PDB file of N, CA and C in Angstrom:
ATOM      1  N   UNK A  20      92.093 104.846  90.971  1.00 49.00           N
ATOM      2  CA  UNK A  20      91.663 106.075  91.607  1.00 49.00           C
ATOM      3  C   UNK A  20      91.649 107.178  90.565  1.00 49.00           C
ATOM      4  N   UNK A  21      90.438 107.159  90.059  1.00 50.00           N
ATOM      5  CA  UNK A  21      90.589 108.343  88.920  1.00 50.00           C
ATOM      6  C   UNK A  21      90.075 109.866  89.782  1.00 50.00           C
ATOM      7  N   UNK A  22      89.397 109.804  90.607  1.00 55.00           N
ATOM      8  CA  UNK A  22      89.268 111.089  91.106  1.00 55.00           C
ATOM      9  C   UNK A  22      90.227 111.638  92.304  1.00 55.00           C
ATOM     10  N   UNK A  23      90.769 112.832  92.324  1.00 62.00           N
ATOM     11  CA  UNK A  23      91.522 112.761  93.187  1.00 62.00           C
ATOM     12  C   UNK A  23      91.716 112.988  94.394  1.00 62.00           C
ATOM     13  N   UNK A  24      90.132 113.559  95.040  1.00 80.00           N
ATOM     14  CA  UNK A  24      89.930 113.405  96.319  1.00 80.00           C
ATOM     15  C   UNK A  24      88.827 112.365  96.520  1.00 80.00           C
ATOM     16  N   UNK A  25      88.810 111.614  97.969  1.00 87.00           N
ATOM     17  CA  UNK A  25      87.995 110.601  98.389  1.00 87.00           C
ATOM     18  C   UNK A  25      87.681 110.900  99.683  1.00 87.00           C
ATOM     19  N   UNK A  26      86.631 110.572 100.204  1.00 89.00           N
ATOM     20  CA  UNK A  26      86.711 110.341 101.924  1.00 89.00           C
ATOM     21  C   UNK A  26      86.130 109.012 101.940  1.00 89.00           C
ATOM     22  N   UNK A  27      86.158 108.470 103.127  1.00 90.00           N
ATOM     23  CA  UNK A  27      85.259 107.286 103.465  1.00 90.00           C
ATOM     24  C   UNK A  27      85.059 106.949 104.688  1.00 90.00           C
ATOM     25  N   UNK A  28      83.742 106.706 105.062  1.00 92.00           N
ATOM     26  CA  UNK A  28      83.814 106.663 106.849  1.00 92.00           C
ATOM     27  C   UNK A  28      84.016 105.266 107.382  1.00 92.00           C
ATOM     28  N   UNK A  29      84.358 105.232 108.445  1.00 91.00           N
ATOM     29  CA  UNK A  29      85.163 103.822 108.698  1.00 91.00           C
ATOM     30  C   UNK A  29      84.756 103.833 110.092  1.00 91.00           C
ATOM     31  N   UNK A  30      84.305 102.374 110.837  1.00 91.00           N
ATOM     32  CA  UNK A  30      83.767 102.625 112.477  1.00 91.00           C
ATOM     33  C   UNK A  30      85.052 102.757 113.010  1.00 91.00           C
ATOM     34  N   UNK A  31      84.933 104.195 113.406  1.00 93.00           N
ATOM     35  CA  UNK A  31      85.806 104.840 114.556  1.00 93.00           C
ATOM     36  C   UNK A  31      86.884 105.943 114.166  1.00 93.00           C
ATOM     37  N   UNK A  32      86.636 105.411 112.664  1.00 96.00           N
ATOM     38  CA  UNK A  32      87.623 106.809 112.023  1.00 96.00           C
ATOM     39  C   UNK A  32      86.754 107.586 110.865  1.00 96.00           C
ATOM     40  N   UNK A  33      87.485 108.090 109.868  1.00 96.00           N
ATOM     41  CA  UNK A  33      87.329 108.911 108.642  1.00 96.00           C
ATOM     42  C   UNK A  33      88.703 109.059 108.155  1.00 96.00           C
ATOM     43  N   UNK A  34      87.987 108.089 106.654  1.00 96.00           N
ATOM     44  CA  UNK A  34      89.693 108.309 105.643  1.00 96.00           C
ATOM     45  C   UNK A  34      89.849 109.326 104.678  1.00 96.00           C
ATOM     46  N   UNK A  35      90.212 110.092 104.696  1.00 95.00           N
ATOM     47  CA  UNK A  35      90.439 111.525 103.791  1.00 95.00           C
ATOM     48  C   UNK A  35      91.977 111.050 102.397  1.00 95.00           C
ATOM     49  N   UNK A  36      91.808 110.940 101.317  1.00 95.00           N
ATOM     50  CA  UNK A  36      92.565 111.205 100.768  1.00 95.00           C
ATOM     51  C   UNK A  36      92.479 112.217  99.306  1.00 95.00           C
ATOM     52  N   UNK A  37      93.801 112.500  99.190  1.00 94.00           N
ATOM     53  CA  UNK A  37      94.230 113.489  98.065  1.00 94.00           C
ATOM     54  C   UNK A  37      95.452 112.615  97.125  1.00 94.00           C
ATOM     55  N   UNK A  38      94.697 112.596  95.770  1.00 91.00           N
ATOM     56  CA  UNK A  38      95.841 111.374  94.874  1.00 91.00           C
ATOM     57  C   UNK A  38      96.276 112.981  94.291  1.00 91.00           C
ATOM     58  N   UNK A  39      97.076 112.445  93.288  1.00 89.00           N
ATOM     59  CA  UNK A  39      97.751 113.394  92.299  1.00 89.00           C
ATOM     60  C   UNK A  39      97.286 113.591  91.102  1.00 89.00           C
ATOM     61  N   UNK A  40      96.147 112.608  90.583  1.00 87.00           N
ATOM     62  CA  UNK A  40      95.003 112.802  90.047  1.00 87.00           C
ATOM     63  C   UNK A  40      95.391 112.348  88.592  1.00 87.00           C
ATOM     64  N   UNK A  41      96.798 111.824  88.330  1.00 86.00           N
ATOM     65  CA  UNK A  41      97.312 110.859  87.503  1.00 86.00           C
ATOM     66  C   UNK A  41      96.784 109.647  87.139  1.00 86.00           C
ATOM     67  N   UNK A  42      97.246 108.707  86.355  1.00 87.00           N
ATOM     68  CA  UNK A  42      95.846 107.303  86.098  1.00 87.00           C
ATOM     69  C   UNK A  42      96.843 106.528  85.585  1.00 87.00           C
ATOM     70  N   UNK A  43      97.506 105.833  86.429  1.00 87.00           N
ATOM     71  CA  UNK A  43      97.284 105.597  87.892  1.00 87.00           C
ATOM     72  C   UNK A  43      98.323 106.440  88.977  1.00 87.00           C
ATOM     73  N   UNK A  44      97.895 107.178  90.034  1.00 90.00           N
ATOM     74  CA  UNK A  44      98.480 107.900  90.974  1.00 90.00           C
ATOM     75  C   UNK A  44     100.036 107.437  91.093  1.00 90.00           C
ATOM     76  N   UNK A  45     100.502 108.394  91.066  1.00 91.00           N
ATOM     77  CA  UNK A  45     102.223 108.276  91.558  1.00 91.00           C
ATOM     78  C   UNK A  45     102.085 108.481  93.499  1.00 91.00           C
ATOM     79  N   UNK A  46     101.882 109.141  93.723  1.00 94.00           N
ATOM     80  CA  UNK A  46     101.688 109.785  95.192  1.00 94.00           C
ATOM     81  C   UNK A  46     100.076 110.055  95.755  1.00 94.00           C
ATOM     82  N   UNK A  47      99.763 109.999  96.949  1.00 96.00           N
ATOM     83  CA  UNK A  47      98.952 110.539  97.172  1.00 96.00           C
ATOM     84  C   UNK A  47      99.009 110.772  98.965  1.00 96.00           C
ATOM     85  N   UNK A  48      98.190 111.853  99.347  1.00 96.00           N
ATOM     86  CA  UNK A  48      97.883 112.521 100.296  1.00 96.00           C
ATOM     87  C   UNK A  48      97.029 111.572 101.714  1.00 96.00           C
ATOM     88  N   UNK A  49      97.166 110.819 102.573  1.00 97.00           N
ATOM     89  CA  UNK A  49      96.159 110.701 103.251  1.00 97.00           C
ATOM     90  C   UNK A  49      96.253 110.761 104.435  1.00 97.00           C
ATOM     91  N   UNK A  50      95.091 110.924 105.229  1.00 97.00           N
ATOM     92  CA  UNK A  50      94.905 111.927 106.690  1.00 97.00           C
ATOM     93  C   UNK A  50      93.529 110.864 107.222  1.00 97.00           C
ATOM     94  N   UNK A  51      93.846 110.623 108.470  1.00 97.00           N
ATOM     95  CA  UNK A  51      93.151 109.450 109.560  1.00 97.00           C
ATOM     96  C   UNK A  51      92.311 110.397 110.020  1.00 97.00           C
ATOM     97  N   UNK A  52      91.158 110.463 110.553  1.00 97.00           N
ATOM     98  CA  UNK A  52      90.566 111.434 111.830  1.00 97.00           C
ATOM     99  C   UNK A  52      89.873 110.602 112.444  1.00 97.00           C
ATOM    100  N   UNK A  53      90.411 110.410 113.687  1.00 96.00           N
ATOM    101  CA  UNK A  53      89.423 109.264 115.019  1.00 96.00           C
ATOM    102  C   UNK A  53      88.628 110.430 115.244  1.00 96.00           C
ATOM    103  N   UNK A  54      87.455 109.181 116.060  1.00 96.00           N
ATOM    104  CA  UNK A  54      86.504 110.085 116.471  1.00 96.00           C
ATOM    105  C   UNK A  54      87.036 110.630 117.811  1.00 96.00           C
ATOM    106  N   UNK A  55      87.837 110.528 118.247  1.00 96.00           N
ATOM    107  CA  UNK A  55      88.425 111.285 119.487  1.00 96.00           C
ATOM    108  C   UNK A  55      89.381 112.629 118.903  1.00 96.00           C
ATOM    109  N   UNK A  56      89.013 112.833 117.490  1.00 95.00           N
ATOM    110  CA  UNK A  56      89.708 114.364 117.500  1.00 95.00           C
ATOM    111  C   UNK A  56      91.325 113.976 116.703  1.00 95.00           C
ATOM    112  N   UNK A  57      91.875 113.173 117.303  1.00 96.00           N
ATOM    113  CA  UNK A  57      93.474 112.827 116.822  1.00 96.00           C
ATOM    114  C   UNK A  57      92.628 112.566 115.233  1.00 96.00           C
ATOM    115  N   UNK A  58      94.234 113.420 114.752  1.00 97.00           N
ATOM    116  CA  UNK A  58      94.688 113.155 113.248  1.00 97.00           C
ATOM    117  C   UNK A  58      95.615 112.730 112.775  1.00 97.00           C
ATOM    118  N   UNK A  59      95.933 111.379 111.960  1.00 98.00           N
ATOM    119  CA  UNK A  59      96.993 110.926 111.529  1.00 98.00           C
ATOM    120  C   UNK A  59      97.244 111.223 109.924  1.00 98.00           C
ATOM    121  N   UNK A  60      98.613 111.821 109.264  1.00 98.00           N
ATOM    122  CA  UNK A  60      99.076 111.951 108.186  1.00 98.00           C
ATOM    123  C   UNK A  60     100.023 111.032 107.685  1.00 98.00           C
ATOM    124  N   UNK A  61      99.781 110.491 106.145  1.00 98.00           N
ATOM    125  CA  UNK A  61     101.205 110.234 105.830  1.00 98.00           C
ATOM    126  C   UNK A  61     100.898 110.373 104.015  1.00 98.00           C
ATOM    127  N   UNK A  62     101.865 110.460 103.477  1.00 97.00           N
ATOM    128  CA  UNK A  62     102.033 110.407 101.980  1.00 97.00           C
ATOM    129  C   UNK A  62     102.355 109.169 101.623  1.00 97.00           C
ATOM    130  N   UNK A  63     101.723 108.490 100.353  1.00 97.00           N
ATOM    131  CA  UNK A  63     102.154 107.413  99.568  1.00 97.00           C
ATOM    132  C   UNK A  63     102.891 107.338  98.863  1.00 97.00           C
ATOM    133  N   UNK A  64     103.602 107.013  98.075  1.00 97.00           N
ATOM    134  CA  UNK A  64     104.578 106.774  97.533  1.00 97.00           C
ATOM    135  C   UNK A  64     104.466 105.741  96.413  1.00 97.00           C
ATOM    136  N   UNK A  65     104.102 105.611  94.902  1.00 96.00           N
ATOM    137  CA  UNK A  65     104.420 104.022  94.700  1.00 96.00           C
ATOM    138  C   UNK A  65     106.168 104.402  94.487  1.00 96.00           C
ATOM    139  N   UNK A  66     106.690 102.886  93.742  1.00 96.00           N
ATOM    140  CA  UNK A  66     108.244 102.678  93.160  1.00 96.00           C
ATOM    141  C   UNK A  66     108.671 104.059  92.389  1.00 96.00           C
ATOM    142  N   UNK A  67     107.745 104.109  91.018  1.00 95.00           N
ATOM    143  CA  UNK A  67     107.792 104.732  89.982  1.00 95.00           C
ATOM    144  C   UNK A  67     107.523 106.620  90.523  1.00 95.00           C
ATOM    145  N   UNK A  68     106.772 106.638  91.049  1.00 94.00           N
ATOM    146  CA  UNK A  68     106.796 108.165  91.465  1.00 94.00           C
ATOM    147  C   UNK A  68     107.879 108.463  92.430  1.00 94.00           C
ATOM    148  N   UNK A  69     108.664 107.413  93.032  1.00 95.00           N
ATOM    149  CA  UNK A  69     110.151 107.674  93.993  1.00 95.00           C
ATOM    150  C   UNK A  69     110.811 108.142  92.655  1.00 95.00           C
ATOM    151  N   UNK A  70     111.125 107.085  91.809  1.00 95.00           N
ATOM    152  CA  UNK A  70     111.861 107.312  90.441  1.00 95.00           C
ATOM    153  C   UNK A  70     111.916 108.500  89.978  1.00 95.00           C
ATOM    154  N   UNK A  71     110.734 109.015  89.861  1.00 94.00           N
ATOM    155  CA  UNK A  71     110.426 110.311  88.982  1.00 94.00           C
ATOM    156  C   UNK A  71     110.688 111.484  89.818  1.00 94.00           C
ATOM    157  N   UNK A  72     110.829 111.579  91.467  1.00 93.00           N
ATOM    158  CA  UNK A  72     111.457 112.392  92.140  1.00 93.00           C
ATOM    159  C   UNK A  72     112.515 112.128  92.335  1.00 93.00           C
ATOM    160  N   UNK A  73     113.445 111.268  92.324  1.00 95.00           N
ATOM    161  CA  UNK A  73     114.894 111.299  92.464  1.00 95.00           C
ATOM    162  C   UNK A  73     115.390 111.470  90.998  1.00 95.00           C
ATOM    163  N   UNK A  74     114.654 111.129  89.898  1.00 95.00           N
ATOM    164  CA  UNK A  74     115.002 111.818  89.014  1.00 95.00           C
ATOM    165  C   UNK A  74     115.355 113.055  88.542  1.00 95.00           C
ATOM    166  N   UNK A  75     114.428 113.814  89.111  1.00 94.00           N
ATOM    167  CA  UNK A  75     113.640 115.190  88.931  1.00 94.00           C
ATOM    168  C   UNK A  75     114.893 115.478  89.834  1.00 94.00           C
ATOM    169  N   UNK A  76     115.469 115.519  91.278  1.00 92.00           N
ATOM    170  CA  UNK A  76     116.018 115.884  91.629  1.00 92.00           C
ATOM    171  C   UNK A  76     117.663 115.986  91.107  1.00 92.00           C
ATOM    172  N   UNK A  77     117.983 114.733  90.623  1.00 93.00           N
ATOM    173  CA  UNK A  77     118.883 114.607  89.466  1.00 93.00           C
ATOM    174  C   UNK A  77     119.520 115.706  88.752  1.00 93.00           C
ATOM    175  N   UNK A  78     118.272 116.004  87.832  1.00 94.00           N
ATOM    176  CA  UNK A  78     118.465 116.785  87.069  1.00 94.00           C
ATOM    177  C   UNK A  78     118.430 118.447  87.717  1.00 94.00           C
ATOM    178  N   UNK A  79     118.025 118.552  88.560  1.00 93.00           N
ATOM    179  CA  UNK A  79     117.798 120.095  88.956  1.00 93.00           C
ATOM    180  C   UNK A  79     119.544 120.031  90.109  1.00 93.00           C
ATOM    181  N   UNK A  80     120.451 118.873  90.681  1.00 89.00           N
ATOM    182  CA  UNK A  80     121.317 118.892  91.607  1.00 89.00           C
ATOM    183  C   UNK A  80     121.079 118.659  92.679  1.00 89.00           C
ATOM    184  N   UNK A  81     119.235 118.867  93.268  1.00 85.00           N
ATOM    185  CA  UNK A  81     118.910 118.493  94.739  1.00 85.00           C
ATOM    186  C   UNK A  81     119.286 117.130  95.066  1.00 85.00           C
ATOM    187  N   UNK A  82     120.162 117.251  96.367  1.00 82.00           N
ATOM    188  CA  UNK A  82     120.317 116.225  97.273  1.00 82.00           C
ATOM    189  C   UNK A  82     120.984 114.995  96.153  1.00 82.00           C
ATOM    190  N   UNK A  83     121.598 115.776  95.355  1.00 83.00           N
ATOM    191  CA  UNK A  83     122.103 114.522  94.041  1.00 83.00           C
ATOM    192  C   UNK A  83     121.600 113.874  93.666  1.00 83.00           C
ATOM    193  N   UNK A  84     120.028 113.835  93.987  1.00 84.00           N
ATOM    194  CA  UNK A  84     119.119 112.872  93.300  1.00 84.00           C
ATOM    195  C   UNK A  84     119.472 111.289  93.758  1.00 84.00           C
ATOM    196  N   UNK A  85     119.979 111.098  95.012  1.00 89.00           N
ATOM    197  CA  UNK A  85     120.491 110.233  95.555  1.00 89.00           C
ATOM    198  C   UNK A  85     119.988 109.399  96.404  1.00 89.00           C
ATOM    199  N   UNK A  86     118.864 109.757  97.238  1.00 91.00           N
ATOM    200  CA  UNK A  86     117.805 109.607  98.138  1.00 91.00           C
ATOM    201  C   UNK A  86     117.059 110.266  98.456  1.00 91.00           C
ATOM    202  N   UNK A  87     116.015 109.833  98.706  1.00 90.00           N
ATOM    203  CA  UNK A  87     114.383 110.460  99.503  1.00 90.00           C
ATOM    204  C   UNK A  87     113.945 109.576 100.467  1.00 90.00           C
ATOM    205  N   UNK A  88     113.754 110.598 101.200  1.00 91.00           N
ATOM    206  CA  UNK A  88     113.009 110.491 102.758  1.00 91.00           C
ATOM    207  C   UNK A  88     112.563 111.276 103.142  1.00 91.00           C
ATOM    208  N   UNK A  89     111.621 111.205 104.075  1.00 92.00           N
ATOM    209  CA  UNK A  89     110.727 112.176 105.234  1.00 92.00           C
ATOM    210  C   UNK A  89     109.391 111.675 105.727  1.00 92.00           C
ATOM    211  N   UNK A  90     109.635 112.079 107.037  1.00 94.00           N
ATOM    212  CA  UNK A  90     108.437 111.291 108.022  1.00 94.00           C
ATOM    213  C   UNK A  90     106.766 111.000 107.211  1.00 94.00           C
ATOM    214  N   UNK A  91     106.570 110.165 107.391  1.00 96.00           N
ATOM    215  CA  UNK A  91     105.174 109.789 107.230  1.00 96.00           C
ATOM    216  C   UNK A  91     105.547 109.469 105.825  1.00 96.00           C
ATOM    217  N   UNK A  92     106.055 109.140 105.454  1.00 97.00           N
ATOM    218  CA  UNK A  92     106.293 108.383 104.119  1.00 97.00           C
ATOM    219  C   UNK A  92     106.096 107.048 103.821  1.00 97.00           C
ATOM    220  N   UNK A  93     104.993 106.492 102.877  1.00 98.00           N
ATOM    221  CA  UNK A  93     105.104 104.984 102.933  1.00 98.00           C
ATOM    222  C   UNK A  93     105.214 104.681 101.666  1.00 98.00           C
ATOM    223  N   UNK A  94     105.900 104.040 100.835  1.00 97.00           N
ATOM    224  CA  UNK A  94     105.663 103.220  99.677  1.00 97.00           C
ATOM    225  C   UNK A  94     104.919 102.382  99.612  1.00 97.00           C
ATOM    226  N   UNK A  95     104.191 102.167  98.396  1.00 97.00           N
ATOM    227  CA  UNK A  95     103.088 100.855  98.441  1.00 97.00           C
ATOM    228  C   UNK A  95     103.152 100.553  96.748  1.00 97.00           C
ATOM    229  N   UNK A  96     102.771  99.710  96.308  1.00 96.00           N
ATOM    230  CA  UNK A  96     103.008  98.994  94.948  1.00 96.00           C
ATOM    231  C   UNK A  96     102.112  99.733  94.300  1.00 96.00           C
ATOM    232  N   UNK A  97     100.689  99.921  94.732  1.00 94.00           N
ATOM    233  CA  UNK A  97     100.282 100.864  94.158  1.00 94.00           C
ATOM    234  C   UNK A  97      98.826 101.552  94.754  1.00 94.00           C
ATOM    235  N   UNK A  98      98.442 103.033  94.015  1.00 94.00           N
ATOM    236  CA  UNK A  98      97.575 103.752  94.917  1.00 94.00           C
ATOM    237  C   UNK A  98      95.702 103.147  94.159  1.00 94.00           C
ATOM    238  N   UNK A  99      95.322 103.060  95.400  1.00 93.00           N
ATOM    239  CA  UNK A  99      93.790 102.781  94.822  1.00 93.00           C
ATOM    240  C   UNK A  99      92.897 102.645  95.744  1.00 93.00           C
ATOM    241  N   UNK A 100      91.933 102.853  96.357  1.00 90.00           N
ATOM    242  CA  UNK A 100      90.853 102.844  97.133  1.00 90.00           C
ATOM    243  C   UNK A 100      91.136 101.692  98.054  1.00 90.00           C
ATOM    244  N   UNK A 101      91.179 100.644  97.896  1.00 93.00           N
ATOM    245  CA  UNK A 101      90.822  98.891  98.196  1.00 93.00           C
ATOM    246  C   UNK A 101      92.488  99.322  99.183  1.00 93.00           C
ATOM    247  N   UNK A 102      93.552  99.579  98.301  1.00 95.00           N
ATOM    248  CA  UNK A 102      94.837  98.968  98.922  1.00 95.00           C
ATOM    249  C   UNK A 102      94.783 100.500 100.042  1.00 95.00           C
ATOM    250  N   UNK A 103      94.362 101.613  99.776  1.00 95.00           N
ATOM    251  CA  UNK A 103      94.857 102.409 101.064  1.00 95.00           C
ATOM    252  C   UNK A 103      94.029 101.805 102.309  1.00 95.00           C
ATOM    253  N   UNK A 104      92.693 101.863 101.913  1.00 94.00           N
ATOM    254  CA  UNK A 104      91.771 101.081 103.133  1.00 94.00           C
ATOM    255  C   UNK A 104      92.451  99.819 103.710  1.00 94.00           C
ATOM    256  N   UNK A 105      93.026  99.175 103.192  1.00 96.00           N
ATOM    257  CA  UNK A 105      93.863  97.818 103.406  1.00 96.00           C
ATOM    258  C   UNK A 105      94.995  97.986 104.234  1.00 96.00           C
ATOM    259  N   UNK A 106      95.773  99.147 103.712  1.00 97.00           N
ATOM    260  CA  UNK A 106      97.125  99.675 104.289  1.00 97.00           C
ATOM    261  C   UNK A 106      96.415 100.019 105.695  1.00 97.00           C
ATOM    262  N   UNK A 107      95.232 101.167 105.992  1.00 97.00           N
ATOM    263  CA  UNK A 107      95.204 101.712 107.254  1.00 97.00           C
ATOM    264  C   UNK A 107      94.670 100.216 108.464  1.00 97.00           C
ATOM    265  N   UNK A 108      93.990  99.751 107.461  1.00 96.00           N
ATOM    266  CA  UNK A 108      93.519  98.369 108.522  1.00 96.00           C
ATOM    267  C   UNK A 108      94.698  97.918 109.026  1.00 96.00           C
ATOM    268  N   UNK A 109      95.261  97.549 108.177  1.00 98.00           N
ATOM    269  CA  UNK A 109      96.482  96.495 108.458  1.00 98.00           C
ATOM    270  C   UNK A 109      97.665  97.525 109.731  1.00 98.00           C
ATOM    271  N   UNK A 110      97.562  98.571 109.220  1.00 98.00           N
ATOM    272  CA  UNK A 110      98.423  98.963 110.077  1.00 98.00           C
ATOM    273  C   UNK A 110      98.272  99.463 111.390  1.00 98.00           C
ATOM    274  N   UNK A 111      96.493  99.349 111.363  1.00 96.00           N
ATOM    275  CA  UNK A 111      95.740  99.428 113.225  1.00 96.00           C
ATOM    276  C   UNK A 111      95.964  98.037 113.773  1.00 96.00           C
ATOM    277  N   UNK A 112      95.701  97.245 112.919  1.00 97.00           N
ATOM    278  CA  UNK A 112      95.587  95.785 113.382  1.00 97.00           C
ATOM    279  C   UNK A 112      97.164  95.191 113.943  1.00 97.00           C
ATOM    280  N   UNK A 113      98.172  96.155 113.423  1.00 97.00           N
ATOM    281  CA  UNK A 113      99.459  95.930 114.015  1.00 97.00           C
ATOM    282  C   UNK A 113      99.813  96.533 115.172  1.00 97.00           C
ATOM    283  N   UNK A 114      98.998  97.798 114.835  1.00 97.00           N
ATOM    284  CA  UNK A 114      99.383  98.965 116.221  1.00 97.00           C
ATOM    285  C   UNK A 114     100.608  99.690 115.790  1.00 97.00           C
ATOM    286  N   UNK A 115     100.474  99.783 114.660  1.00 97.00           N
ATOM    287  CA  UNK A 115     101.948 100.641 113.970  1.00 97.00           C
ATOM    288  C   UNK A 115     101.310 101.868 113.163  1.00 97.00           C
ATOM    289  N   UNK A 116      99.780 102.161 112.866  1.00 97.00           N
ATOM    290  CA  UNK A 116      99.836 103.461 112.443  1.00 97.00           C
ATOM    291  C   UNK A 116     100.272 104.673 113.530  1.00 97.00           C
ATOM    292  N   UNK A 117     100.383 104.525 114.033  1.00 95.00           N
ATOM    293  CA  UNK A 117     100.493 106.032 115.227  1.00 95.00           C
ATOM    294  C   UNK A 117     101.787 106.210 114.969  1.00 95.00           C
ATOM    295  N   UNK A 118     102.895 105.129 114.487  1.00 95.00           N
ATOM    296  CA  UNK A 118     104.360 105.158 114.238  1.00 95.00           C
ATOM    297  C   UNK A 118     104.058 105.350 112.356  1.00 95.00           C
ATOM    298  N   UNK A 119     103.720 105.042 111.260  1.00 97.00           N
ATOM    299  CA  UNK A 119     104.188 105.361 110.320  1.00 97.00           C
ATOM    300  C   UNK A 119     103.374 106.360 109.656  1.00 97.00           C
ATOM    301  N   UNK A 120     101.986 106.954 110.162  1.00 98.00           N
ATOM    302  CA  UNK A 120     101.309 107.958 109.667  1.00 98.00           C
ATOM    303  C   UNK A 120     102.270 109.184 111.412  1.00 98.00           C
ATOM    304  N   UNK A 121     102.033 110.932 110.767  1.00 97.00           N
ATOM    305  CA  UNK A 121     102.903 111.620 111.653  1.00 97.00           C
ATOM    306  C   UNK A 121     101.291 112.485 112.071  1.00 97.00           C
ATOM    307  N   UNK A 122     101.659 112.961 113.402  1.00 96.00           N
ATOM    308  CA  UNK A 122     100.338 114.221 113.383  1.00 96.00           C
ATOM    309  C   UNK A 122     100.139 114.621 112.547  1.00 96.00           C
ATOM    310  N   UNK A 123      98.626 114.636 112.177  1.00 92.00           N
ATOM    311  CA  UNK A 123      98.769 115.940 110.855  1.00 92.00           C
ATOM    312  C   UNK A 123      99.307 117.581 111.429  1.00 92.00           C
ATOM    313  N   UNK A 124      99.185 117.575 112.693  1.00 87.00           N
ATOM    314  CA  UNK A 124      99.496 118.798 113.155  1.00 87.00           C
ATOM    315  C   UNK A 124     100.883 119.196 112.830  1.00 87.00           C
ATOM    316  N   UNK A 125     101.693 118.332 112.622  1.00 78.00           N
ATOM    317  CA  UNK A 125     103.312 118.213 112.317  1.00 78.00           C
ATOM    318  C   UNK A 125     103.465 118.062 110.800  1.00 78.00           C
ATOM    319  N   UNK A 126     102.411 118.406 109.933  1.00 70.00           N
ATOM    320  CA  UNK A 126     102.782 118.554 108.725  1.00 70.00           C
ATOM    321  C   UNK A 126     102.235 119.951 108.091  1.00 70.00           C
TER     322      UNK A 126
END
């Protein structure tokens, strides 16, 4: 993902994302929109960009640099076109995005 915004239309939704524009992305931004109006949010996460924020926190004293969390958070091995499209399939096809992406209205 070298550019760092994308959309892509999908039957029944629209995938909106925002990477960090790194090569290859530590984090990135993405937001669901059904065609019924609902919006789903969550942030990516790979391993290495957790690292580099609990690091970061480390060193500054936040939260002892001990753990990170917060809603709509997912880790994935890594960020790229193919695997987010993959992630949102997979996780309609479970019936678990509505549980791990949050309103976007709630972010």
């Amino acid at each position: 993902m070298r550019s760092p915004g994308t959309r892509a239309e999908k039957p029944g939704y629209a995938l909106h994302v925002l990477a960090d524009g790194l090569d290859p992305p530590r984090y990135a931004y993405v937001e669901v929109r059904f065609r019924d109006g609902r919006r789903r949010f969550a942030r990516l996460h790979t391993p290495e960009g957790v690292r580099a924020i609990l690091d970061e926190w480390r060193r500054r004293g936040e939260r002892s640099g001990l753990y990170f969390w917060a809603p709509g958070v997912i880790v994935v091995r890594e960020i790229t076109r193919a695997g987010i499209a993959a992630l949102v399939e997979d996780l309609m096809a479970e019936g678990e995005l509505e549980v791990a992406f949050v309103p976007a209205e709630d972010c």
